[in-house]
Coordinates of C-alpha atoms in Angstrom, one line a residue:
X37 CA 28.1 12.7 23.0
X38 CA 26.3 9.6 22.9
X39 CA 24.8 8.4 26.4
X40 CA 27.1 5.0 25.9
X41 CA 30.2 7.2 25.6
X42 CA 29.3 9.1 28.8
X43 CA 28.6 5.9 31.1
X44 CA 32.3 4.5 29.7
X45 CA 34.0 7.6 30.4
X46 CA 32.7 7.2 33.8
X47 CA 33.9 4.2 34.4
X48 CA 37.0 4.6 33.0
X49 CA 37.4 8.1 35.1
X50 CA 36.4 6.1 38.1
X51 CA 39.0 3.1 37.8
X52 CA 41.6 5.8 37.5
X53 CA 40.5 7.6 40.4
X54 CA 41.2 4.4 42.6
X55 CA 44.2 3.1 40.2
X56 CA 45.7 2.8 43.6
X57 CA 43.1 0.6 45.4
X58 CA 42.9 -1.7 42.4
X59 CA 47.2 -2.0 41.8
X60 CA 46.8 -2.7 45.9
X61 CA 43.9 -5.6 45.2
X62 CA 46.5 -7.1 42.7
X63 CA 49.4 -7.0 44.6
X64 CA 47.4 -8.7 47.5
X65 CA 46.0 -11.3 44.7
X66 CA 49.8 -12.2 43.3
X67 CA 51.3 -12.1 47.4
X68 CA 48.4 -14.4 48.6
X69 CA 48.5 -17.0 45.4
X70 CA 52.5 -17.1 45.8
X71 CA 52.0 -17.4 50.0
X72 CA 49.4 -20.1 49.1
X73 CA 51.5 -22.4 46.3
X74 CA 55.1 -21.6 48.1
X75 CA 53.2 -23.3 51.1
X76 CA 52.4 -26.5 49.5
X77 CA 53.4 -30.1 49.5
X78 CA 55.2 -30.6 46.4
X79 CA 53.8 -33.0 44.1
X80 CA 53.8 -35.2 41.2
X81 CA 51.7 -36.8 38.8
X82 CA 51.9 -39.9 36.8
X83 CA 49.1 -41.7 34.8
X84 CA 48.7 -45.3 33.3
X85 CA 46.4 -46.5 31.0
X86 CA 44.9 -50.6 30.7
X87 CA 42.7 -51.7 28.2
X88 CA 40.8 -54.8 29.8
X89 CA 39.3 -57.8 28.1
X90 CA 36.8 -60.5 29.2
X91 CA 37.9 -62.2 32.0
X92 CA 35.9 -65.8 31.6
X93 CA 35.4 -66.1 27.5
X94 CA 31.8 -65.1 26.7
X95 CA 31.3 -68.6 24.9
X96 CA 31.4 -70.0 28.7
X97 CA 29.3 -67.8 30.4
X98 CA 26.5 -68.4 28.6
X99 CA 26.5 -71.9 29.6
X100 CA 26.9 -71.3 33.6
X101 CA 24.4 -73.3 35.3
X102 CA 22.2 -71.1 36.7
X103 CA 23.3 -71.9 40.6
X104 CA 26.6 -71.0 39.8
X105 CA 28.9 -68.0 41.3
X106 CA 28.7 -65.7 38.8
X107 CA 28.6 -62.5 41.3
X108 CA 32.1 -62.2 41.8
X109 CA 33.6 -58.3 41.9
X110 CA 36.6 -59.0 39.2
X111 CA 35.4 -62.6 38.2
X112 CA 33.3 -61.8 35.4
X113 CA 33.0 -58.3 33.0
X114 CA 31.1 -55.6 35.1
X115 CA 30.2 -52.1 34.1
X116 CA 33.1 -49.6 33.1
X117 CA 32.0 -47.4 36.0
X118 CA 32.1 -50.2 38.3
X119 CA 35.3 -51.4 37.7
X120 CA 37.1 -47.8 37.8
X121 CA 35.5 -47.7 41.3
X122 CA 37.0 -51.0 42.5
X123 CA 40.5 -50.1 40.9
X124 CA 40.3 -47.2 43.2
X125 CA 38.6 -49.1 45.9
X126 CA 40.4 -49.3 49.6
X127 CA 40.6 -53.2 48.5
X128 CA 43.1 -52.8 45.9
X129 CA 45.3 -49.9 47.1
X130 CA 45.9 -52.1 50.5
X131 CA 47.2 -54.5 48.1
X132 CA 49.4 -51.6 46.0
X133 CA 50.6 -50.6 49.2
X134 CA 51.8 -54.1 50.2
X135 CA 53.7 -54.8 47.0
X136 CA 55.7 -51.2 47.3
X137 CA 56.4 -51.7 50.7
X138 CA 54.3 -49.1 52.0
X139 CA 52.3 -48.5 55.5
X140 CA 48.9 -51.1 55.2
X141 CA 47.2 -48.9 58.0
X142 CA 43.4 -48.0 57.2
X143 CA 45.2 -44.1 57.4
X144 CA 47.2 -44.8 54.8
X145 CA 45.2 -46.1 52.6
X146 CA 42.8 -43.6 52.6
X147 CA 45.0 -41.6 52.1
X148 CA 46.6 -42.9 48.6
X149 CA 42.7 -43.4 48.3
X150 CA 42.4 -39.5 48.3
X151 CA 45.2 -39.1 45.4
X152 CA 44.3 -42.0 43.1
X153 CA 41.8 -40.8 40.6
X154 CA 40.6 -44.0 37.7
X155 CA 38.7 -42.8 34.4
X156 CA 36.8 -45.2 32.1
X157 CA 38.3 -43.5 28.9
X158 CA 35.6 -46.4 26.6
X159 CA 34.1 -49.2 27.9
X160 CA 37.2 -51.1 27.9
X161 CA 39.8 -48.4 28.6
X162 CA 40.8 -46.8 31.8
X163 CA 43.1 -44.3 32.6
X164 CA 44.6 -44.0 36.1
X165 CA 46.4 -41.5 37.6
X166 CA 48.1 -40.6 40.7
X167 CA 50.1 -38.1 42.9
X168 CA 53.4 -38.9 44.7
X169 CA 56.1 -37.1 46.7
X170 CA 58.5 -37.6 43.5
X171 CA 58.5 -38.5 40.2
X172 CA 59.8 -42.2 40.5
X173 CA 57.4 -42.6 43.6
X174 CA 54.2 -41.9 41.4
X175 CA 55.4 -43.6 38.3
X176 CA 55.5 -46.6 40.7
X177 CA 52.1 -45.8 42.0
X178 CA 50.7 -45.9 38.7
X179 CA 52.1 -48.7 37.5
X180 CA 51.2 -50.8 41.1
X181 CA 47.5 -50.2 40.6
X182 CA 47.2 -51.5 37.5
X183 CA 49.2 -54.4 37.7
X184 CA 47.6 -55.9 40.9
X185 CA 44.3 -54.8 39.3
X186 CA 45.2 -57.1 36.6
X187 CA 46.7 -60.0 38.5
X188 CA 43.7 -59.6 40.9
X189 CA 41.6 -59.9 37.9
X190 CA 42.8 -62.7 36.7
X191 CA 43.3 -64.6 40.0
X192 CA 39.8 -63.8 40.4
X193 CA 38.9 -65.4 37.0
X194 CA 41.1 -68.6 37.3
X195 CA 39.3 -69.4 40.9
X196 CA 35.8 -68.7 39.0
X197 CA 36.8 -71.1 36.5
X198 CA 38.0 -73.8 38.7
X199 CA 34.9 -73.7 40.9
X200 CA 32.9 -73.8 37.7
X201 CA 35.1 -76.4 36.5
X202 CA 34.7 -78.8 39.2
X203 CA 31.5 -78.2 39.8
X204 CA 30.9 -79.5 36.3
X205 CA 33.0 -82.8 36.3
X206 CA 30.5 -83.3 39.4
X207 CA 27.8 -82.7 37.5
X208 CA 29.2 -85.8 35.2
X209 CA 29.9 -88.2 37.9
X210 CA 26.6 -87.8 39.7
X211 CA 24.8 -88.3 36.3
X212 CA 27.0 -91.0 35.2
X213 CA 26.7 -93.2 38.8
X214 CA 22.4 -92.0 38.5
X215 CA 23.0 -94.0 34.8
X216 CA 24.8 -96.8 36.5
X217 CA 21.9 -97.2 38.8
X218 CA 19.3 -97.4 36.1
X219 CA 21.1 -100.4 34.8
X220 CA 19.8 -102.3 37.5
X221 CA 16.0 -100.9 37.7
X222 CA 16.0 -101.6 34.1
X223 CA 17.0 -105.3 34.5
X224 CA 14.5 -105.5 36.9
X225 CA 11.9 -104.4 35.4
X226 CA 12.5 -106.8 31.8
X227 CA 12.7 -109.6 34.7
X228 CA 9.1 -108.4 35.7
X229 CA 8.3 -108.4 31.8
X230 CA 7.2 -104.8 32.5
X231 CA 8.5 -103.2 28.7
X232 CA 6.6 -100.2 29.4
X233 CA 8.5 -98.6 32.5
X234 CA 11.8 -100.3 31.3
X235 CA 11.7 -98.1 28.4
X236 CA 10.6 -95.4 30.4
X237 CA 14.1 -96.1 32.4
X238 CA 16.0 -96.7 28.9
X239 CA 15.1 -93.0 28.4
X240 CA 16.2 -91.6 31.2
X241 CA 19.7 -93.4 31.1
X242 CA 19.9 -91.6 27.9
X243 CA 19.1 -88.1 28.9
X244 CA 21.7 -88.9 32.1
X245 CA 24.6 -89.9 29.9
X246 CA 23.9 -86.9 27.5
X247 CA 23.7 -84.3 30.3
X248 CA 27.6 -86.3 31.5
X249 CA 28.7 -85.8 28.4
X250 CA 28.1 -82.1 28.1
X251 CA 29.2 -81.6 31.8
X252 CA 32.3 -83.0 31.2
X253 CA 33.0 -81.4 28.2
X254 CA 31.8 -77.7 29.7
X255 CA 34.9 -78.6 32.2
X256 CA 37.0 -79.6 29.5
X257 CA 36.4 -76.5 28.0
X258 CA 37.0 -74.4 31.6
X259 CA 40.0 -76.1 32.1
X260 CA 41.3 -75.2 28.9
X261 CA 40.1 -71.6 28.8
X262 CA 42.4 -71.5 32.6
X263 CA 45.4 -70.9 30.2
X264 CA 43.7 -67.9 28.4
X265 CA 42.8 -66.2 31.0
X266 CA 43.8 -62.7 31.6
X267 CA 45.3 -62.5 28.3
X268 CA 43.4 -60.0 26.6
X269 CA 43.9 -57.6 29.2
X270 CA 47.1 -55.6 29.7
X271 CA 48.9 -52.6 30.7
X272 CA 48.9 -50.7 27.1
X273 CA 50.5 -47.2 28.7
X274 CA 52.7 -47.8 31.2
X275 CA 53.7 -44.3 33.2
X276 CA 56.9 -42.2 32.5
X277 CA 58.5 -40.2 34.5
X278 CA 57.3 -36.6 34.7
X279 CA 59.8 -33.2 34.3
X280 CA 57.9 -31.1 35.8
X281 CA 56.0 -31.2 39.4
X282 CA 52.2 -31.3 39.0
X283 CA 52.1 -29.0 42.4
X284 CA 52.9 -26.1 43.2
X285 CA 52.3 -24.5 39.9
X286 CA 53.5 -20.8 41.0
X287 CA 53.3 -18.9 37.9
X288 CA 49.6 -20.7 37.6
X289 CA 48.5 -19.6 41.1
X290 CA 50.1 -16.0 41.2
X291 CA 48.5 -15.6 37.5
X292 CA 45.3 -16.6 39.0
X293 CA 45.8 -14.7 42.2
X294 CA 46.6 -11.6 39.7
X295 CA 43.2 -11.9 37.5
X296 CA 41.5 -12.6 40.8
X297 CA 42.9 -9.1 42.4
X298 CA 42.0 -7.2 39.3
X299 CA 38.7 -8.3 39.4
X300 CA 38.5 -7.6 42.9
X301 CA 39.8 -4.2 42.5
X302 CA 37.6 -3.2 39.9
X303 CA 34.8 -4.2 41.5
X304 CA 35.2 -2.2 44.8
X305 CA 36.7 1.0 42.8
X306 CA 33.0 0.7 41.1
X307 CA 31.0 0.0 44.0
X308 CA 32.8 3.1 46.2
X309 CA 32.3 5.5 43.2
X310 CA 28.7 4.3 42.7
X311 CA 27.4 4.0 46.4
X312 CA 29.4 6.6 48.0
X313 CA 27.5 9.6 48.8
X314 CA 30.2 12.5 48.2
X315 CA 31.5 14.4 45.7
X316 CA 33.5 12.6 43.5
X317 CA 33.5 14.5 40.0
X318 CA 33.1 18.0 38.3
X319 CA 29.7 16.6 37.0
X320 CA 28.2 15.3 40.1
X321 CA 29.2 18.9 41.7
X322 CA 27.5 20.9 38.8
X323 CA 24.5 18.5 38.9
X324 CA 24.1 19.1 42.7
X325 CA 24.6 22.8 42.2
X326 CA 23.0 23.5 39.4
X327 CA 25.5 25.8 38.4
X328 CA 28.9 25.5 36.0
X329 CA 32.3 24.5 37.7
X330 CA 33.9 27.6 37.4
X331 CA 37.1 26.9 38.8
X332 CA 38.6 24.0 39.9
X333 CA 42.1 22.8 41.9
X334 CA 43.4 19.2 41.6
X335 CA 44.5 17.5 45.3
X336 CA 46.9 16.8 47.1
X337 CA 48.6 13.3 45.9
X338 CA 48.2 11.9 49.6
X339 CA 44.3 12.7 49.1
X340 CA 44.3 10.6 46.0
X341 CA 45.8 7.0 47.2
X342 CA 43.2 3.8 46.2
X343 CA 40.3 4.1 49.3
X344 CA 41.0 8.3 49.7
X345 CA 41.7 9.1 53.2
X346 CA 38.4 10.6 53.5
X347 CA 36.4 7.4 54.3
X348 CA 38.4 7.5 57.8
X349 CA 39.6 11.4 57.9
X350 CA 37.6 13.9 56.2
X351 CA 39.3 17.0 56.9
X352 CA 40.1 19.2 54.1
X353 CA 43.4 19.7 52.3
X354 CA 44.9 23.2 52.9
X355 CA 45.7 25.1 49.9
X356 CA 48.6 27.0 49.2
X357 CA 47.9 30.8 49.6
X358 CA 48.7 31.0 45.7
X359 CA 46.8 28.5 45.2
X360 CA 43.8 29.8 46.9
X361 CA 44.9 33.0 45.2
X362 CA 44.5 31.7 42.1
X363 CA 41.3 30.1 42.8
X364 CA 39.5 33.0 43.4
X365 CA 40.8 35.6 40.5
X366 CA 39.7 32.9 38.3
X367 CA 36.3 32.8 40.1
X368 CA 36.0 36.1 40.1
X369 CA 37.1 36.2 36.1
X370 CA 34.2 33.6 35.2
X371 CA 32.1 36.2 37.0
X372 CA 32.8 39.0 35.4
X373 CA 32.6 37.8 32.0
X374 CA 28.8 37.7 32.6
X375 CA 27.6 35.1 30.7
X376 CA 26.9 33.1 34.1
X377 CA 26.0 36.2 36.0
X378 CA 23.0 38.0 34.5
X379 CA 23.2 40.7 37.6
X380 CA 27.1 41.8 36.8
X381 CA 28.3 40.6 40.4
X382 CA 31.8 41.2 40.2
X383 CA 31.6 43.0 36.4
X384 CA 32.6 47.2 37.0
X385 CA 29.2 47.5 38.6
X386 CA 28.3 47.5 42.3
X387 CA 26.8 44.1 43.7
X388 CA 26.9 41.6 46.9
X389 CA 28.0 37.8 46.5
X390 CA 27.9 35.1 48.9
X391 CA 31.0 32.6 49.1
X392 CA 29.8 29.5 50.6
X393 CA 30.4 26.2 51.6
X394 CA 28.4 23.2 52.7
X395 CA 31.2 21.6 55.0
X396 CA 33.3 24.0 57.3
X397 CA 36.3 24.1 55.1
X398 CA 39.8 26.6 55.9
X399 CA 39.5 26.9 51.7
X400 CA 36.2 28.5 51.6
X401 CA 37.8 31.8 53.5
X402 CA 40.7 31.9 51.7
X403 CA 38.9 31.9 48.3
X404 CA 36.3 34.7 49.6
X405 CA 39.6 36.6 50.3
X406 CA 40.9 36.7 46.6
X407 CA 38.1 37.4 45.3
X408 CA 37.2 40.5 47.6
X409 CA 40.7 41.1 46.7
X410 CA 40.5 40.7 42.9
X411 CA 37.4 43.2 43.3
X412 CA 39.5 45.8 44.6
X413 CA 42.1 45.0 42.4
X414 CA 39.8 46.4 40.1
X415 CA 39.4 49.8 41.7
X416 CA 36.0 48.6 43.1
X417 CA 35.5 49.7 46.8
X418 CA 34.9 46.2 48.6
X419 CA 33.7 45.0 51.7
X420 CA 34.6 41.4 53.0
X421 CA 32.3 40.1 55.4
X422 CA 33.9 37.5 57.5
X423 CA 30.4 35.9 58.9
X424 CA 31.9 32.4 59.6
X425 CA 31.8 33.3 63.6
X426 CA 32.8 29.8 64.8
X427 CA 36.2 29.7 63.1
X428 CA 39.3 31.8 63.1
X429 CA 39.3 34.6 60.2
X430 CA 41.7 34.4 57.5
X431 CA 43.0 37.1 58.2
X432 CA 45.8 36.8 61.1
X433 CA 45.7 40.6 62.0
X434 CA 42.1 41.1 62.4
X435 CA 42.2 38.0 65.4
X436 CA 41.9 40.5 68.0
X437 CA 39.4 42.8 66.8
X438 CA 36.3 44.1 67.5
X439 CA 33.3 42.8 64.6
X440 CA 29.6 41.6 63.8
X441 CA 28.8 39.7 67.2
X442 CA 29.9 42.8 68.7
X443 CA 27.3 44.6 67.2
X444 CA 24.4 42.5 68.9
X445 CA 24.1 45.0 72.1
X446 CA 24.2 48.2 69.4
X447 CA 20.9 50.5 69.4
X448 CA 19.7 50.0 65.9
X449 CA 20.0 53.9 65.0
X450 CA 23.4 54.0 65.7
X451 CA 24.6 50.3 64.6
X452 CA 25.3 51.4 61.0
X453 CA 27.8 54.4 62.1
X454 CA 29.3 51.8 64.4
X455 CA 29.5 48.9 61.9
X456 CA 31.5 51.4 59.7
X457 CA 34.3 52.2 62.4
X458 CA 35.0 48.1 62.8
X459 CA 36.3 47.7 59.2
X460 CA 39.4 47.0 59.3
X461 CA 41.8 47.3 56.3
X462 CA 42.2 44.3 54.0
X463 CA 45.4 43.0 52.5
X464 CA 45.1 44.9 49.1
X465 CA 44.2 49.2 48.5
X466 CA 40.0 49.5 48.4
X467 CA 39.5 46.3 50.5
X468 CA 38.1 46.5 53.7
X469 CA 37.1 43.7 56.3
X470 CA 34.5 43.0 58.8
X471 CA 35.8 40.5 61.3
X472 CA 33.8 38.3 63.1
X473 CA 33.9 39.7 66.4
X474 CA 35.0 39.2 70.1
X475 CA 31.8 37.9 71.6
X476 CA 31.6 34.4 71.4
X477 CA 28.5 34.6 73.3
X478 CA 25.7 32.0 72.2
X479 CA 23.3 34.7 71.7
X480 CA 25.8 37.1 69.5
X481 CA 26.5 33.9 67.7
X482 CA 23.0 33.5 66.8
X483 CA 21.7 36.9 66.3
X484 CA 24.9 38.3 64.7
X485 CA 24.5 37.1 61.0
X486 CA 20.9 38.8 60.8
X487 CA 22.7 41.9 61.2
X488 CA 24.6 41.4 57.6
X489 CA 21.4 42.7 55.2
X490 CA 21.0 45.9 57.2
X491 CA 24.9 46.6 57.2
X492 CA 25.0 46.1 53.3
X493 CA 21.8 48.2 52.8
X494 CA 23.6 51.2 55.0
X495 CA 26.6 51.2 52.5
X496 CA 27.5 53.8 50.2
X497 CA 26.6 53.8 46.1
X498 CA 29.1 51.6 44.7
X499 CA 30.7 49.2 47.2
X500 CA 30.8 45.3 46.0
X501 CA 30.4 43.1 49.0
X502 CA 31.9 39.3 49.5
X503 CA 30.3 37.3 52.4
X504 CA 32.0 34.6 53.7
X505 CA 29.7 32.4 56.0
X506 CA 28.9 28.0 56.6
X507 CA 26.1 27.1 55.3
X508 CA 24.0 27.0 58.9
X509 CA 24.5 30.0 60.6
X510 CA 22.4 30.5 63.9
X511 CA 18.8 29.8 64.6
X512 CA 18.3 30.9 60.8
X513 CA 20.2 29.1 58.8
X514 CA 21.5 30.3 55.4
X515 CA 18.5 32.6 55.1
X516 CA 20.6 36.5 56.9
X517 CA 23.3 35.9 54.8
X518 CA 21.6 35.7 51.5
X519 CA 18.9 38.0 51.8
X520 CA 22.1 40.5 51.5
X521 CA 23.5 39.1 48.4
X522 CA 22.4 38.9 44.9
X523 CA 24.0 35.9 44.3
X524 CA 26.3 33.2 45.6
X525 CA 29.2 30.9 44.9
X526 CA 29.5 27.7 46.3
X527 CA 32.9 26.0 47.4
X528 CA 32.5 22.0 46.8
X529 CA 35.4 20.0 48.6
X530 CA 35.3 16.5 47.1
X531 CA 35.3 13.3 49.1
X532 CA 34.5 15.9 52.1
X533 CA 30.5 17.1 50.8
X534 CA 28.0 14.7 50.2
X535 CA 25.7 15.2 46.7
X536 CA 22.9 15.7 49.0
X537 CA 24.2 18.5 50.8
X538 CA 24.8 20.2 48.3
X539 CA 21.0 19.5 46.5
X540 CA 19.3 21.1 49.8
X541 CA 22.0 24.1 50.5
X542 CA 21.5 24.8 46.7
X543 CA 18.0 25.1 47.1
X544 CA 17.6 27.0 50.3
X545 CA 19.8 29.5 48.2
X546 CA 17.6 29.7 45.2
X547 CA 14.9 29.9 47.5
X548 CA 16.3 32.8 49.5
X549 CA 16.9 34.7 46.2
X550 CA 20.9 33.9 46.0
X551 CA 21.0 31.5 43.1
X552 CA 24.1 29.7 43.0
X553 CA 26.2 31.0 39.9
X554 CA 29.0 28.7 39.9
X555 CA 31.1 26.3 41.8
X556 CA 34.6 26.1 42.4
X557 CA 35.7 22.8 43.2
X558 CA 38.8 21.7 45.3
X559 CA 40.8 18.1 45.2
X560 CA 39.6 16.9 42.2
X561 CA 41.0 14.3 40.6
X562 CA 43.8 15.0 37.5
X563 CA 42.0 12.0 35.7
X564 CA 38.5 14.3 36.2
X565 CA 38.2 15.7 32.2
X566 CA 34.9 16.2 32.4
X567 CA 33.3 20.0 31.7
X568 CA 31.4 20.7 34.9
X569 CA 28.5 21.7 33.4
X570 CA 24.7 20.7 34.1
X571 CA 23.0 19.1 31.9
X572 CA 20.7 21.2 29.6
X573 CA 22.5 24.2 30.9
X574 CA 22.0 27.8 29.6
X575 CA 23.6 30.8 29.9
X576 CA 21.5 33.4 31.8
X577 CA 20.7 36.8 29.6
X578 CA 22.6 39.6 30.3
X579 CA 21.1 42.3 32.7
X580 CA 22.0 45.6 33.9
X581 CA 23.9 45.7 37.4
X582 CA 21.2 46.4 40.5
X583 CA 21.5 49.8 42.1
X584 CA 21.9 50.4 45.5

């Protein structure tokens, strides 16, 4: 399998391990979006479009005497960005809202300010647009802001004009009483006989009356162009009524809301599968391990739900008793079909095996139960050691029995003969048990699971021993109990043991000379269809059963 196809089957294993988390995320998404448009004003939209010409003809600008008022904000032709701004401008919407009757207060203008919105489609095109509580209200609004932006304009223009206007027929008066003057300079002057400076005042009588004439016909020409004004702009689009609200668009929000939820949803289903430090798959437990998953039981529905109640209660599901039943004959099965067991543990010969778990679990007992009891089964004379001293045995009718922390005070000659009379009979014919004990002293406690390797060595030819026992047991750790066993099997709970756990309590087993041959894996997910086996795995050879 390609390493592409792996990384996708993760993912895809992982979103469907926390299918409920993500259908949660959406469901918040869709409720939040529909809380979030229900909640809103409703609105609507209207838009207007002008196409605006010069307002003095360009002919006549040209010829503006360079003093003259040429500044003013709709007078003359400004930039396209400009005038969309002043069509939005406080200015004109204090007008709008006089002509519809509206309130004039610096509130509420700013207000229509903060719903008008003016685009300069081309240089001489604008489109405006604006919200209102109904449909009439903003078609109104539309249509307002571009008709007193017109007549505004062209008010503007007509004053422009005038000014200009006048200001040019005094122009022609000043320079036709300045050539009246020079009548009388020039008569003087021929009286004087002085030619020369009469002619110099001949000359500029002539440049006076010239500079009337074309004054007076510059406010000829204004006074004329007064009737044009205005008329190349216009109001090309008025609005229309709208159908439909512009706000709240519900199906819009909850879709968004939706894809927003999704998203959100996938992303923490990732981030918990990638940064959490448990057990989450049948690979990650064989990778920790370093063993095959030789048995695994799917959880309990309420231990599957989006976030997994184990972030906030990590206690362990308790199996069924044919469940756990099942568990363990299957374990024991995978065992005995030696090719992951190259000592026979659990095959027709005699052996010891180590049932384990790196998080105190009720499971772990339960499945060193069936398997001791699928050894007997088997006509094999077996010993379950019940070295978990800090928990109560599995076994109801062995609570009140004498066991292995009672053997602390023993004289080691006679501890073997005395270990012998506490085994209590198991559940099925050849099975026999070694309870945990009535001293719950802290030195029994601590001393009792050394005493394991010298009890197993003391037993007859031909006995298979289970151990059940945590994975820190004492001052010693795991070390007593596997230096009696050949070989171990580790109990994974997933969401409860964390990968690195596992790694270390793996180790300290190999170490210890109780390899880990498989793992049997409890509340694993139904969507979980991967092999649980580590990578580059290979069977171990086939060797002949130890003797004891």
């Amino acid at each position: 399998m390609e390493p592409g196809t792996v990384v996708w089957r993760d993912t895809a294993q992982s979103l469907l391990r926390h299918k409920w988390l993500i259908i949660g995320c959406v469901l918040l998404g869709i409720g939040s979006s529909a809380f979030f448009s229900l909640s809103q004003t409703e609105r609507w939209t209207a838009s207007s479009q002008v196409v605006i010409g010069p307002a003095v003809p360009p002919a006549l600008v040209g010829k503006l005497p360079t003093g003259g008022d040429k500044s003013g904000p709709l007078g003359l032709d400004l930039p396209a960005e400009t005038q969309a701004r002043v069509m939005a401008s406080p200015q004109i919407l204090r007008e709008v809202a006089k002509f519809l009757q509206m309130p004039t207060t610096d509130d509420s203008v700013q207000a229509l300010a903060g719903v008008t919105r003016v685009k300069a489609v081309t240089d001489n095109a604008y489109l405006i647009t604006i919200d209102g509580p109904t449909a009439d209200e903003a078609v109104r609004r539309a249509n307002a802001i571009a008709q007193i932006y017109l007549a505004q304009r062209s008010t503007e223009a007509k004053t422009l004009l005038v000014t200009l206007a006048s200001q040019a027929t005094d122009r022609a008066k000043s320079a036709n009483l300045q050539s009246k003057n020079l009548l009388e300079q020039i008569a003087d002057a021929q009286g004087r006989g002085d030619t020369q400076e009469a002619s110099s005042l001949r000359d500029q009588r002539v440049g006076l009356a010239s500079e009337a004439r074309q004054a007076a016909d510059e406010a000829s020409a204004m006074n004329k162009a007064l009737t044009g004004v205005g008329a190349s702009s216009t109001l090309v689009t008025p609005a229309t009524k709208d159908t439909a609200s512009s706000s709240p668009l519900v199906m819009r929000d909850i879709t968004v809301g939706a894809i927003l939820g999704l998203v959100l949803g996938f992303g923490l289903a990732l981030v918990s599968t990638h940064l959490s430090p448990f057990i989450l798959t049948r690979d990650q437990a064989a990778r920790a391990a370093s063993a095959p998953v030789i048995t695994a039981a799917i959880g309990h529905r309420r231990y599957r739900l989006g976030f997994r109640l184990r972030f906030w209660l990590r206690a362990s599901p308790q199996l069924g008793p044919s469940e756990i039943t099942a568990l363990g004959t299957e374990a024991s099965g995978a065992l005995a079909r030696r090719e992951l067991n190259p000592k026979g543990i659990g095959s027709s010969g005699a052996g010891a095996l180590l049932v384990v778990s790196a998080s105190p679990t009720p499971n772990s007992a339960g499945i060193a139960l069936a398997m001791a009891e699928a050894s007997a089964r088997d006509g094999r004379e077996t010993l379950l050691v019940l070295a978990d001293l800090r928990r109560t045995p599995v076994l109801s009718h062995l609570t009140d029995h004498e066991g292995l922390t009672d053997l602390v005070n023993e004289p080691a000659a006679t501890r073997a003969v005395r270990a012998r009379k506490l085994f209590r009979p198991g559940t099925v014919a050849d099975l026999y048990v070694l309870p945990p004990g009535l001293s719950h002293d802290e030195s029994a406690l601590a001393i009792g699971p050394s005493l394991v390797p010298g009890i197993v060595a003391d037993l007859p030819p031909g006995y298979s021993v289970v151990i059940h026992g945590p994975a820190s047991v004492g001052r010693h750790g795991i070390t007593p109990l596997a230096a009696a066993v050949d070989a171990s099997v580790l109990v994974v709970q997933v969401g409860q043991d964390k990968e690195t756990d596992l790694t270390r309590l793996t180790a300290a087993l190999k170490f210890a000379g109780a390899p880990v041959l498989g793992v049997v894996l409890i509340g694993c997910s139904k969507h979980d269809d991967s092999l649980g086996i580590p990578l580059n795995f290979t069977p171990a050879e086939t060797a002949a059963p130890p003797l004891r």
